[in-house]
């Protein structure tokens, strides 16, 4: 593109892995990029290593110079730790801004912070964008998926640059303006919640094959590699297949066998679950995945418990590879359905009018949860989803009818063998809860009324509050 403006097209502040990669991506697409960083030394190293892109880049250690070097109205992208550092940054930079300038937080921020900051900016002439960026370092460098929340003004400003650097799915950029204030960061949070569930369910199938059938890492990796050619095709299956077949140069053992079984987490999965519960939802597959990471941290307890707690003694044949593949697909569909249900609840609560087909479309490439399923989900949303529940969409009902029987066999076999499948079994329980017209909450209501006179509604009368004619408890013997 030809640059006729004076000054850089965009500023990128924060030259860690993600910030550096995004700055180079903008530069490669022909934009002029001003860069800055809290530690000034990083700027020189970044510029020195920028190779062919050096001509498109300029570095400024001084914040005022950095802002001045960007063409107005300015777009300034921050790739810095979320929370207090972002608040400090806003405090430091706003004095240099002019009307119409936009600050963009590209980190994994808590959407409540984004809403608070966007509201504070409303009284100024400046704009605040919360932008979820997915795809890791490789995605940021060559094409991330981006979820944008903010004003229409900011989107007009950012759109040509964001579309140029985004991942493309059949030529369509994987970036969209999803709504105001925290909408982009919330959608990214739920993306990560689904990411947690998908990772966990893949790990559960690995665990069943390892502990239930004694398969080694390379065998399981080879099976996942085959699945990459079928309906499970996805970045996370591809990554898992490659990881399982990687060898530790130090010991010659499979790489995964020398990794301690304790998973880290930065918080987005937990936020998804917390927000779901606050809105009266339960993303049980995502919650199971967050919980499993928590339990993994209790390594010493698990080691001590292994000889103390009785193992399963039931006989069971491990379901075949076709069943495992179908079970994983069922779990993936159900976890996505839970994620979209949370998005629906948040869209209603915060008045965002989220477009679920559009969200599915920008998740088809670039992001960590990209998969063949997402293309089918966007078609399902475009065709219309009854009751706002993805599991009721005709195409998803058909897929679930085809895959849930396998999920039942896998969960039953794992229970008999004593192999934990927290996310897969949670997704199955959710499916069975949702498909039963009459559940068991009538007894919960009876219990509540029995001990607390909380009242209940009757099945044979509309509305109203009724109290039960309860039997007395037997006198203590
Ligand atoms: C992405 C990822 C990314 C996230 C990592 C690590 O979409 O690119 O979601 O944003 O930071 O996956 O997250 P945890 O440390 O919480 O596992």
CSV table of C-alpha atoms and ligand atoms in Angstrom, one decimal:
chain,number,residue,atom,x,y,z
A,1,UNK,CA,0.0,0.0,0.0
A,2,UNK,CA,1.1,3.6,-0.6
A,3,UNK,CA,1.5,5.8,2.5
A,4,UNK,CA,0.4,9.4,2.0
A,5,UNK,CA,-0.1,10.2,5.7
A,6,UNK,CA,2.5,11.9,7.8
A,7,UNK,CA,3.5,9.7,10.6
A,8,UNK,CA,3.1,6.1,11.4
A,9,UNK,CA,-0.2,4.2,10.7
A,10,UNK,CA,-0.2,2.5,14.0
A,11,UNK,CA,1.8,2.5,17.3
A,12,UNK,CA,2.6,-0.8,19.0
A,13,UNK,CA,3.6,-0.5,22.7
A,14,UNK,CA,5.0,-3.6,24.4
A,15,UNK,CA,7.6,-5.6,22.5
A,16,UNK,CA,7.3,-9.0,24.2
A,17,UNK,CA,6.6,-12.0,22.0
A,18,UNK,CA,3.1,-11.0,20.9
A,19,UNK,CA,3.8,-7.3,20.5
A,20,UNK,CA,6.9,-7.8,18.4
A,21,UNK,CA,5.1,-10.4,16.2
A,22,UNK,CA,2.1,-8.1,15.6
A,23,UNK,CA,4.4,-5.1,14.8
A,24,UNK,CA,6.3,-7.1,12.2
A,25,UNK,CA,3.0,-8.4,10.8
A,26,UNK,CA,1.7,-4.8,10.3
A,27,UNK,CA,5.1,-3.8,8.8
A,28,UNK,CA,5.0,-6.7,6.4
A,29,UNK,CA,1.6,-5.7,5.2
A,30,UNK,CA,3.0,-2.3,4.3
A,31,UNK,CA,2.0,-0.2,7.3
A,32,UNK,CA,4.4,2.2,8.9
A,33,UNK,CA,4.7,1.2,12.6
A,34,UNK,CA,6.0,3.2,15.6
A,35,UNK,CA,7.1,1.0,18.4
A,36,UNK,CA,7.9,1.6,22.1
A,37,UNK,CA,8.5,-0.4,25.2
A,38,UNK,CA,8.9,0.2,28.9
A,39,UNK,CA,12.5,-1.2,28.9
A,40,UNK,CA,14.1,1.0,26.2
A,41,UNK,CA,16.8,-1.7,25.5
A,42,UNK,CA,14.1,-4.0,23.9
A,43,UNK,CA,13.4,-1.4,21.3
A,44,UNK,CA,16.9,-1.4,19.9
A,45,UNK,CA,17.1,-5.2,19.9
A,46,UNK,CA,13.7,-5.5,18.2
A,47,UNK,CA,14.7,-3.0,15.5
A,48,UNK,CA,18.1,-4.7,15.0
A,49,UNK,CA,16.4,-8.0,14.4
A,50,UNK,CA,13.6,-6.7,12.2
A,51,UNK,CA,15.5,-7.5,8.9
A,52,UNK,CA,13.6,-6.6,5.8
A,53,UNK,CA,10.9,-4.8,7.8
A,54,UNK,CA,13.3,-2.2,9.3
A,55,UNK,CA,12.3,0.4,6.8
A,56,UNK,CA,8.7,0.3,7.9
A,57,UNK,CA,9.5,0.6,11.6
A,58,UNK,CA,10.6,3.4,13.9
A,59,UNK,CA,11.3,3.1,17.6
A,60,UNK,CA,10.8,5.7,20.4
A,61,UNK,CA,11.9,5.3,24.0
A,62,UNK,CA,10.1,8.5,25.0
A,63,UNK,CA,6.3,8.1,25.4
A,64,UNK,CA,5.6,11.7,24.1
A,65,UNK,CA,7.8,11.1,21.0
A,66,UNK,CA,6.2,7.8,20.4
A,67,UNK,CA,2.7,9.3,20.4
A,68,UNK,CA,3.7,12.3,18.3
A,69,UNK,CA,5.2,10.0,15.7
A,70,UNK,CA,1.8,8.4,14.9
A,71,UNK,CA,-0.6,9.9,12.3
A,72,UNK,CA,-3.9,11.3,13.7
A,73,UNK,CA,-6.4,10.1,14.6
A,74,UNK,CA,-4.0,7.7,16.2
A,75,UNK,CA,-4.4,3.9,16.7
A,76,UNK,CA,-2.1,2.7,19.5
A,77,UNK,CA,-2.0,-1.0,20.3
A,78,UNK,CA,-0.8,-2.2,23.7
A,79,UNK,CA,0.5,-5.7,24.2
A,80,UNK,CA,1.4,-5.5,27.9
A,81,UNK,CA,0.3,-7.5,30.9
A,82,UNK,CA,-3.4,-7.0,31.7
A,83,UNK,CA,-4.7,-5.4,34.9
A,84,UNK,CA,-2.8,-2.7,36.8
A,85,UNK,CA,0.0,-2.2,34.1
A,86,UNK,CA,-2.7,-1.3,31.6
A,87,UNK,CA,-4.3,1.2,34.0
A,88,UNK,CA,-0.9,2.7,34.7
A,89,UNK,CA,-0.2,3.0,30.9
A,90,UNK,CA,-3.5,4.8,30.3
A,91,UNK,CA,-2.7,7.2,33.1
A,92,UNK,CA,0.7,7.9,31.6
A,93,UNK,CA,-0.3,8.3,28.0
A,94,UNK,CA,-3.6,10.1,27.9
A,95,UNK,CA,-1.9,13.5,28.4
A,96,UNK,CA,-0.3,13.2,25.0
A,97,UNK,CA,-3.5,12.1,23.1
A,98,UNK,CA,-5.7,14.2,20.9
A,99,UNK,CA,-9.5,13.9,20.1
A,100,UNK,CA,-10.3,10.9,18.1
A,101,UNK,CA,-7.3,8.8,19.2
A,102,UNK,CA,-7.9,5.2,20.0
A,103,UNK,CA,-6.1,3.1,22.6
A,104,UNK,CA,-6.3,-0.7,21.9
A,105,UNK,CA,-5.7,-3.3,24.6
A,106,UNK,CA,-4.7,-6.5,22.8
A,107,UNK,CA,-4.0,-8.5,25.9
A,108,UNK,CA,-6.2,-11.1,27.6
A,109,UNK,CA,-8.0,-8.6,29.8
A,110,UNK,CA,-10.8,-9.1,32.1
A,111,UNK,CA,-13.8,-7.6,30.2
A,112,UNK,CA,-15.0,-5.9,33.4
A,113,UNK,CA,-11.8,-3.8,33.3
A,114,UNK,CA,-12.4,-3.1,29.6
A,115,UNK,CA,-16.0,-1.9,30.3
A,116,UNK,CA,-14.8,0.3,33.1
A,117,UNK,CA,-12.1,1.9,31.0
A,118,UNK,CA,-14.3,2.3,27.9
A,119,UNK,CA,-16.9,4.1,30.2
A,120,UNK,CA,-14.2,6.4,31.6
A,121,UNK,CA,-13.2,7.3,28.0
A,122,UNK,CA,-16.7,8.2,27.1
A,123,UNK,CA,-16.3,11.6,28.9
A,124,UNK,CA,-13.1,12.3,26.8
A,125,UNK,CA,-12.6,12.6,23.1
A,126,UNK,CA,-10.6,9.4,23.1
A,127,UNK,CA,-11.7,5.9,22.4
A,128,UNK,CA,-10.9,2.6,24.0
A,129,UNK,CA,-10.9,-0.8,22.3
A,130,UNK,CA,-10.6,-4.2,23.9
A,131,UNK,CA,-9.3,-6.6,21.3
A,132,UNK,CA,-8.9,-10.3,21.9
A,133,UNK,CA,-6.0,-11.7,19.9
A,134,UNK,CA,-5.7,-15.4,19.4
A,135,UNK,CA,-3.1,-17.6,17.8
A,136,UNK,CA,0.0,-17.4,19.9
A,137,UNK,CA,3.3,-16.0,18.6
A,138,UNK,CA,3.0,-17.7,15.2
A,139,UNK,CA,-0.6,-16.4,14.7
A,140,UNK,CA,0.4,-12.8,15.7
A,141,UNK,CA,3.2,-12.9,13.2
A,142,UNK,CA,1.4,-14.4,10.2
A,143,UNK,CA,-2.3,-14.1,10.9
A,144,UNK,CA,-4.2,-14.0,14.2
A,145,UNK,CA,-7.9,-14.2,14.8
A,146,UNK,CA,-9.0,-10.9,16.4
A,147,UNK,CA,-12.2,-10.1,18.4
A,148,UNK,CA,-12.8,-6.4,18.6
A,149,UNK,CA,-14.9,-4.5,21.1
A,150,UNK,CA,-15.3,-0.7,21.0
A,151,UNK,CA,-16.8,2.3,19.2
A,152,UNK,CA,-17.7,2.4,15.4
A,153,UNK,CA,-15.2,5.3,15.1
A,154,UNK,CA,-12.4,3.1,16.4
A,155,UNK,CA,-13.4,0.2,14.2
A,156,UNK,CA,-13.4,2.4,11.0
A,157,UNK,CA,-9.9,3.5,12.0
A,158,UNK,CA,-8.6,0.1,12.8
A,159,UNK,CA,-10.4,-2.1,10.3
A,160,UNK,CA,-8.1,-1.8,7.2
A,161,UNK,CA,-5.0,-2.6,9.3
A,162,UNK,CA,-6.7,-5.4,11.3
A,163,UNK,CA,-8.1,-7.0,8.2
A,164,UNK,CA,-4.7,-6.9,6.5
A,165,UNK,CA,-2.9,-8.7,9.3
A,166,UNK,CA,-5.6,-11.1,10.2
A,167,UNK,CA,-5.7,-14.8,9.4
A,168,UNK,CA,-7.8,-15.5,6.3
A,169,UNK,CA,-10.3,-18.3,5.9
A,170,UNK,CA,-11.0,-18.8,2.2
A,171,UNK,CA,-9.9,-15.2,1.7
A,172,UNK,CA,-12.2,-13.8,4.5
A,173,UNK,CA,-10.3,-12.0,7.3
A,174,UNK,CA,-10.7,-13.5,10.7
A,175,UNK,CA,-11.4,-10.3,12.5
A,176,UNK,CA,-14.7,-8.5,13.3
A,177,UNK,CA,-16.1,-5.7,15.4
A,178,UNK,CA,-18.3,-7.7,17.7
A,179,UNK,CA,-19.9,-5.0,19.8
A,180,UNK,CA,-19.1,-2.1,22.2
A,181,UNK,CA,-16.8,-1.9,25.2
A,182,UNK,CA,-16.0,-5.4,26.7
A,183,UNK,CA,-17.6,-7.5,23.9
A,184,UNK,CA,-14.3,-8.4,22.2
A,185,UNK,CA,-12.5,-9.3,25.4
A,186,UNK,CA,-15.5,-11.3,26.6
A,187,UNK,CA,-15.7,-13.3,23.4
A,188,UNK,CA,-11.9,-13.9,23.7
A,189,UNK,CA,-12.4,-15.1,27.3
A,190,UNK,CA,-15.0,-17.6,26.2
A,191,UNK,CA,-12.8,-18.7,23.3
A,192,UNK,CA,-10.2,-19.5,25.9
A,193,UNK,CA,-12.8,-21.4,28.0
A,194,UNK,CA,-13.6,-23.6,25.0
A,195,UNK,CA,-9.8,-23.9,24.4
A,196,UNK,CA,-9.4,-25.3,28.0
A,197,UNK,CA,-12.3,-27.8,27.5
A,198,UNK,CA,-11.0,-29.0,24.1
A,199,UNK,CA,-7.4,-29.4,25.4
A,200,UNK,CA,-8.7,-31.3,28.5
A,201,UNK,CA,-10.9,-33.6,26.4
A,202,UNK,CA,-8.0,-34.5,24.1
A,203,UNK,CA,-5.9,-35.1,27.2
A,204,UNK,CA,-8.6,-37.4,28.6
A,205,UNK,CA,-8.7,-39.5,25.5
A,206,UNK,CA,-4.8,-39.7,25.7
A,207,UNK,CA,-5.2,-40.8,29.4
A,208,UNK,CA,-7.7,-43.5,28.5
A,209,UNK,CA,-5.4,-44.9,25.9
A,210,UNK,CA,-2.4,-44.6,28.1
A,211,UNK,CA,-3.8,-45.8,31.4
A,212,UNK,CA,-6.7,-48.0,30.2
A,213,UNK,CA,-4.9,-49.7,27.2
A,214,UNK,CA,-1.2,-49.2,27.8
A,215,UNK,CA,-0.6,-47.4,24.5
A,216,UNK,CA,2.6,-45.3,24.3
A,217,UNK,CA,2.8,-41.6,23.4
A,218,UNK,CA,3.9,-42.2,19.8
A,219,UNK,CA,1.0,-44.6,19.1
A,220,UNK,CA,-1.5,-42.2,20.5
A,221,UNK,CA,0.1,-39.4,18.5
A,222,UNK,CA,-0.1,-41.4,15.3
A,223,UNK,CA,-3.8,-42.0,16.0
A,224,UNK,CA,-4.4,-38.3,16.5
A,225,UNK,CA,-2.6,-37.6,13.3
A,226,UNK,CA,-5.0,-39.8,11.5
A,227,UNK,CA,-7.9,-38.0,13.1
A,228,UNK,CA,-6.6,-34.8,11.6
A,229,UNK,CA,-8.0,-36.0,8.3
A,230,UNK,CA,-11.6,-36.4,9.7
A,231,UNK,CA,-14.2,-34.4,11.4
A,232,UNK,CA,-11.9,-33.7,14.4
A,233,UNK,CA,-9.5,-31.8,12.2
A,234,UNK,CA,-8.3,-28.8,14.2
A,235,UNK,CA,-5.2,-27.0,15.4
A,236,UNK,CA,-5.4,-28.6,18.9
A,237,UNK,CA,-5.5,-32.2,17.5
A,238,UNK,CA,-2.6,-31.3,15.1
A,239,UNK,CA,-0.6,-29.8,18.0
A,240,UNK,CA,-1.4,-32.8,20.3
A,241,UNK,CA,-0.4,-35.3,17.5
A,242,UNK,CA,2.9,-33.6,17.0
A,243,UNK,CA,3.6,-33.1,20.7
A,244,UNK,CA,3.0,-36.8,21.4
A,245,UNK,CA,5.4,-37.9,18.7
A,246,UNK,CA,8.2,-35.5,19.8
A,247,UNK,CA,11.2,-37.0,21.5
A,248,UNK,CA,13.2,-35.5,24.3
A,249,UNK,CA,16.8,-35.0,23.1
A,250,UNK,CA,18.2,-35.4,26.6
A,251,UNK,CA,16.7,-38.8,27.4
A,252,UNK,CA,15.4,-40.2,24.1
A,253,UNK,CA,12.0,-40.6,25.8
A,254,UNK,CA,8.8,-39.2,24.4
A,255,UNK,CA,8.8,-35.5,25.3
A,256,UNK,CA,5.4,-35.8,27.1
A,257,UNK,CA,6.8,-38.5,29.3
A,258,UNK,CA,9.3,-36.2,30.9
A,259,UNK,CA,6.9,-33.4,31.5
A,260,UNK,CA,5.5,-33.1,35.1
A,261,UNK,CA,1.7,-33.5,35.1
A,262,UNK,CA,0.9,-30.1,36.6
A,263,UNK,CA,-0.9,-27.7,34.2
A,264,UNK,CA,-0.5,-23.9,34.5
A,265,UNK,CA,-3.2,-21.3,33.8
A,266,UNK,CA,-3.4,-17.6,33.6
A,267,UNK,CA,-7.0,-17.1,34.4
A,268,UNK,CA,-9.2,-16.8,31.3
A,269,UNK,CA,-10.7,-20.3,31.7
A,270,UNK,CA,-11.5,-19.5,35.3
A,271,UNK,CA,-13.1,-16.2,34.3
A,272,UNK,CA,-15.3,-18.0,31.8
A,273,UNK,CA,-16.7,-20.2,34.5
A,274,UNK,CA,-17.1,-17.4,37.0
A,275,UNK,CA,-19.0,-15.2,34.5
A,276,UNK,CA,-21.1,-18.2,33.5
A,277,UNK,CA,-22.1,-18.9,37.1
A,278,UNK,CA,-22.9,-15.2,37.7
A,279,UNK,CA,-25.3,-15.3,34.8
A,280,UNK,CA,-27.1,-18.4,36.1
A,281,UNK,CA,-25.3,-20.7,33.5
A,282,UNK,CA,-23.0,-23.6,34.0
A,283,UNK,CA,-20.4,-24.3,31.5
A,284,UNK,CA,-19.7,-27.7,33.1
A,285,UNK,CA,-17.3,-29.0,30.5
A,286,UNK,CA,-15.2,-25.8,30.8
A,287,UNK,CA,-15.5,-25.9,34.6
A,288,UNK,CA,-14.3,-29.5,34.5
A,289,UNK,CA,-11.2,-28.5,32.5
A,290,UNK,CA,-10.4,-25.6,34.8
A,291,UNK,CA,-10.9,-27.9,37.8
A,292,UNK,CA,-8.7,-30.6,36.3
A,293,UNK,CA,-5.9,-28.0,36.0
A,294,UNK,CA,-6.4,-27.2,39.7
A,295,UNK,CA,-6.3,-30.9,40.7
A,296,UNK,CA,-3.2,-31.4,38.6
A,297,UNK,CA,-1.5,-28.9,40.9
A,298,UNK,CA,-2.0,-31.2,43.9
A,299,UNK,CA,0.7,-33.6,42.7
A,300,UNK,CA,2.0,-34.6,46.1
A,301,UNK,CA,-1.5,-35.5,47.3
A,302,UNK,CA,-2.2,-37.6,44.2
A,303,UNK,CA,1.1,-39.5,44.6
A,304,UNK,CA,0.3,-40.2,48.3
A,305,UNK,CA,-3.3,-41.2,47.5
A,306,UNK,CA,-2.5,-43.7,44.7
A,307,UNK,CA,-1.7,-46.6,47.0
A,308,UNK,CA,-4.3,-45.6,49.6
A,309,UNK,CA,-7.5,-45.2,47.6
A,310,UNK,CA,-9.0,-48.4,46.1
A,311,UNK,CA,-8.7,-48.7,42.3
A,312,UNK,CA,-11.6,-49.7,40.0
A,313,UNK,CA,-12.1,-53.5,39.8
A,314,UNK,CA,-14.7,-53.7,37.1
A,315,UNK,CA,-14.0,-55.3,33.7
A,316,UNK,CA,-14.5,-53.2,30.6
A,317,UNK,CA,-13.3,-53.4,27.0
A,318,UNK,CA,-11.8,-50.1,25.8
A,319,UNK,CA,-13.9,-48.8,23.0
A,320,UNK,CA,-12.2,-48.8,19.6
A,321,UNK,CA,-10.6,-45.8,17.8
A,322,UNK,CA,-13.8,-45.0,15.9
A,323,UNK,CA,-15.7,-44.7,19.2
A,324,UNK,CA,-13.0,-42.5,20.8
A,325,UNK,CA,-13.0,-40.2,17.7
A,326,UNK,CA,-16.8,-39.9,17.8
A,327,UNK,CA,-16.8,-39.4,21.6
A,328,UNK,CA,-14.3,-36.5,21.3
A,329,UNK,CA,-16.4,-34.9,18.6
A,330,UNK,CA,-19.5,-35.1,20.7
A,331,UNK,CA,-17.6,-33.6,23.6
A,332,UNK,CA,-16.2,-30.8,21.4
A,333,UNK,CA,-19.7,-30.0,20.1
A,334,UNK,CA,-21.2,-29.9,23.6
A,335,UNK,CA,-18.3,-27.7,25.0
A,336,UNK,CA,-18.8,-25.3,22.1
A,337,UNK,CA,-22.5,-25.2,22.8
A,338,UNK,CA,-21.9,-24.3,26.4
A,339,UNK,CA,-19.5,-21.6,25.4
A,340,UNK,CA,-22.0,-20.1,22.9
A,341,UNK,CA,-24.7,-20.3,25.6
A,342,UNK,CA,-22.6,-18.1,27.9
A,343,UNK,CA,-22.1,-15.7,25.0
A,344,UNK,CA,-25.8,-15.6,24.5
A,345,UNK,CA,-26.4,-14.8,28.2
A,346,UNK,CA,-23.7,-12.1,28.2
A,347,UNK,CA,-25.0,-10.6,24.9
A,348,UNK,CA,-28.5,-10.3,26.6
A,349,UNK,CA,-27.1,-9.0,29.9
A,350,UNK,CA,-24.8,-6.3,28.4
A,351,UNK,CA,-26.9,-5.5,25.3
A,352,UNK,CA,-24.2,-6.4,22.8
A,353,UNK,CA,-26.2,-8.0,20.0
A,354,UNK,CA,-23.4,-10.5,19.4
A,355,UNK,CA,-23.6,-12.2,16.0
A,356,UNK,CA,-22.8,-15.9,16.7
A,357,UNK,CA,-22.3,-16.8,13.0
A,358,UNK,CA,-19.8,-14.0,12.7
A,359,UNK,CA,-18.0,-15.2,15.8
A,360,UNK,CA,-17.8,-18.7,14.4
A,361,UNK,CA,-16.5,-17.4,11.2
A,362,UNK,CA,-13.6,-15.4,12.7
A,363,UNK,CA,-12.7,-18.5,14.7
A,364,UNK,CA,-12.3,-20.7,11.6
A,365,UNK,CA,-8.6,-19.7,11.1
A,366,UNK,CA,-5.8,-18.1,13.1
A,367,UNK,CA,-7.1,-18.9,16.6
A,368,UNK,CA,-6.2,-21.8,18.9
A,369,UNK,CA,-9.6,-23.4,18.7
A,370,UNK,CA,-9.8,-23.3,14.9
A,371,UNK,CA,-11.3,-26.5,13.6
A,372,UNK,CA,-13.5,-28.0,10.9
A,373,UNK,CA,-16.4,-27.9,13.4
A,374,UNK,CA,-16.4,-24.1,13.4
A,375,UNK,CA,-17.3,-23.9,9.7
A,376,UNK,CA,-20.3,-26.1,10.5
A,377,UNK,CA,-21.2,-24.0,13.5
A,378,UNK,CA,-21.3,-20.8,11.4
A,379,UNK,CA,-23.6,-22.6,8.9
A,380,UNK,CA,-25.8,-23.7,11.8
A,381,UNK,CA,-26.1,-20.2,13.1
A,382,UNK,CA,-26.8,-18.7,9.7
A,383,UNK,CA,-29.6,-21.3,9.2
A,384,UNK,CA,-31.1,-20.4,12.7
A,385,UNK,CA,-30.7,-22.0,16.0
A,386,UNK,CA,-33.9,-22.9,17.8
A,387,UNK,CA,-34.3,-21.6,21.4
A,388,UNK,CA,-30.8,-20.1,21.0
A,389,UNK,CA,-29.3,-23.5,21.8
A,390,UNK,CA,-26.8,-24.8,19.4
A,391,UNK,CA,-27.6,-28.4,20.3
A,392,UNK,CA,-31.1,-27.9,18.8
A,393,UNK,CA,-29.8,-26.8,15.4
A,394,UNK,CA,-30.7,-29.6,12.9
A,395,UNK,CA,-27.1,-30.2,11.8
A,396,UNK,CA,-25.8,-30.4,15.3
A,397,UNK,CA,-28.7,-32.7,16.4
A,398,UNK,CA,-27.7,-35.0,13.6
A,399,UNK,CA,-24.1,-34.9,14.6
A,400,UNK,CA,-24.9,-35.6,18.2
A,401,UNK,CA,-27.2,-38.4,17.3
A,402,UNK,CA,-24.3,-39.9,15.5
A,403,UNK,CA,-21.6,-39.3,18.2
A,404,UNK,CA,-23.3,-39.4,21.6
A,405,UNK,CA,-23.7,-43.2,21.7
A,406,UNK,CA,-19.9,-43.4,21.4
A,407,UNK,CA,-19.5,-40.8,24.1
A,408,UNK,CA,-21.7,-43.0,26.4
A,409,UNK,CA,-19.6,-46.1,25.7
A,410,UNK,CA,-16.4,-44.2,26.3
A,411,UNK,CA,-17.6,-42.7,29.6
A,412,UNK,CA,-19.0,-46.0,30.8
A,413,UNK,CA,-15.8,-47.9,30.0
A,414,UNK,CA,-13.6,-45.2,31.6
A,415,UNK,CA,-15.8,-45.3,34.8
A,416,UNK,CA,-15.4,-49.1,34.9
A,417,UNK,CA,-11.6,-48.9,34.4
A,418,UNK,CA,-11.3,-46.0,36.9
A,419,UNK,CA,-9.9,-43.5,34.4
A,420,UNK,CA,-11.1,-40.0,35.0
A,421,UNK,CA,-12.8,-38.1,32.1
A,422,UNK,CA,-14.1,-35.0,33.9
A,423,UNK,CA,-14.8,-32.9,30.9
A,424,UNK,CA,-16.2,-35.6,28.6
A,425,UNK,CA,-18.4,-37.0,31.3
A,426,UNK,CA,-19.6,-33.4,32.3
A,427,UNK,CA,-20.5,-32.8,28.7
A,428,UNK,CA,-22.5,-36.0,28.5
A,429,UNK,CA,-24.3,-35.2,31.8
A,430,UNK,CA,-25.2,-31.8,30.4
A,431,UNK,CA,-26.5,-33.3,27.2
A,432,UNK,CA,-28.7,-35.8,29.2
A,433,UNK,CA,-29.9,-32.9,31.5
A,434,UNK,CA,-30.9,-30.8,28.5
A,435,UNK,CA,-32.7,-33.6,26.6
A,436,UNK,CA,-35.0,-34.5,29.5
A,437,UNK,CA,-38.3,-32.6,29.7
A,438,UNK,CA,-38.9,-33.5,33.3
A,439,UNK,CA,-35.8,-33.4,35.4
A,440,UNK,CA,-35.3,-34.0,39.2
A,441,UNK,CA,-35.5,-30.4,40.5
A,442,UNK,CA,-39.0,-31.2,41.7
A,443,UNK,CA,-37.4,-33.1,44.6
A,444,UNK,CA,-34.9,-30.3,45.2
A,445,UNK,CA,-37.9,-27.9,45.5
A,446,UNK,CA,-39.6,-30.3,47.9
A,447,UNK,CA,-36.4,-30.5,50.1
A,448,UNK,CA,-36.2,-26.7,50.1
A,449,UNK,CA,-39.8,-26.3,51.1
A,450,UNK,CA,-39.6,-29.1,53.7
A,451,UNK,CA,-36.7,-27.5,55.6
A,452,UNK,CA,-37.1,-23.9,54.8
A,453,UNK,CA,-40.7,-23.2,53.6
A,454,UNK,CA,-39.3,-21.8,50.4
A,455,UNK,CA,-42.4,-22.6,48.4
A,456,UNK,CA,-42.7,-24.1,44.9
A,457,UNK,CA,-44.8,-23.9,41.7
A,458,UNK,CA,-47.3,-26.7,41.0
A,459,UNK,CA,-47.4,-28.6,37.7
A,460,UNK,CA,-51.2,-28.3,37.6
A,461,UNK,CA,-51.5,-24.5,38.2
A,462,UNK,CA,-49.8,-21.6,36.4
A,463,UNK,CA,-47.5,-19.5,38.6
A,464,UNK,CA,-48.2,-18.8,42.3
A,465,UNK,CA,-46.3,-20.0,45.3
A,466,UNK,CA,-47.4,-23.2,47.1
A,467,UNK,CA,-46.3,-25.0,50.2
A,468,UNK,CA,-46.2,-28.8,50.7
A,469,UNK,CA,-48.2,-31.0,53.0
A,470,UNK,CA,-45.1,-32.8,54.4
A,471,UNK,CA,-45.1,-35.8,56.6
A,472,UNK,CA,-43.5,-35.4,60.0
A,473,UNK,CA,-40.0,-36.9,60.4
A,474,UNK,CA,-39.8,-40.0,62.5
A,475,UNK,CA,-39.0,-39.2,66.2
A,476,UNK,CA,-35.4,-40.1,67.0
A,477,UNK,CA,-35.4,-43.8,68.1
B,1,LIG,C1,-4.7,-17.8,22.3
B,1,LIG,C2,-4.5,-18.4,23.7
B,1,LIG,C3,-3.7,-17.5,24.6
B,1,LIG,C4,-3.5,-18.0,26.0
B,1,LIG,C5,-2.7,-19.2,26.1
B,1,LIG,C6,-2.3,-19.6,27.5
B,1,LIG,O1,-5.9,-17.7,22.0
B,1,LIG,O2,-3.8,-17.5,21.6
B,1,LIG,O3,-5.7,-18.5,24.4
B,1,LIG,O4,-4.3,-16.2,24.6
B,1,LIG,O5,-2.8,-17.0,26.7
B,1,LIG,O6,-3.4,-20.3,25.5
B,1,LIG,O7,-3.4,-19.6,28.4
B,1,LIG,P1,-3.3,-20.3,29.8
B,1,LIG,O8,-2.0,-20.0,30.4
B,1,LIG,O9,-4.4,-19.8,30.7
B,1,LIG,O10,-3.4,-21.8,29.5
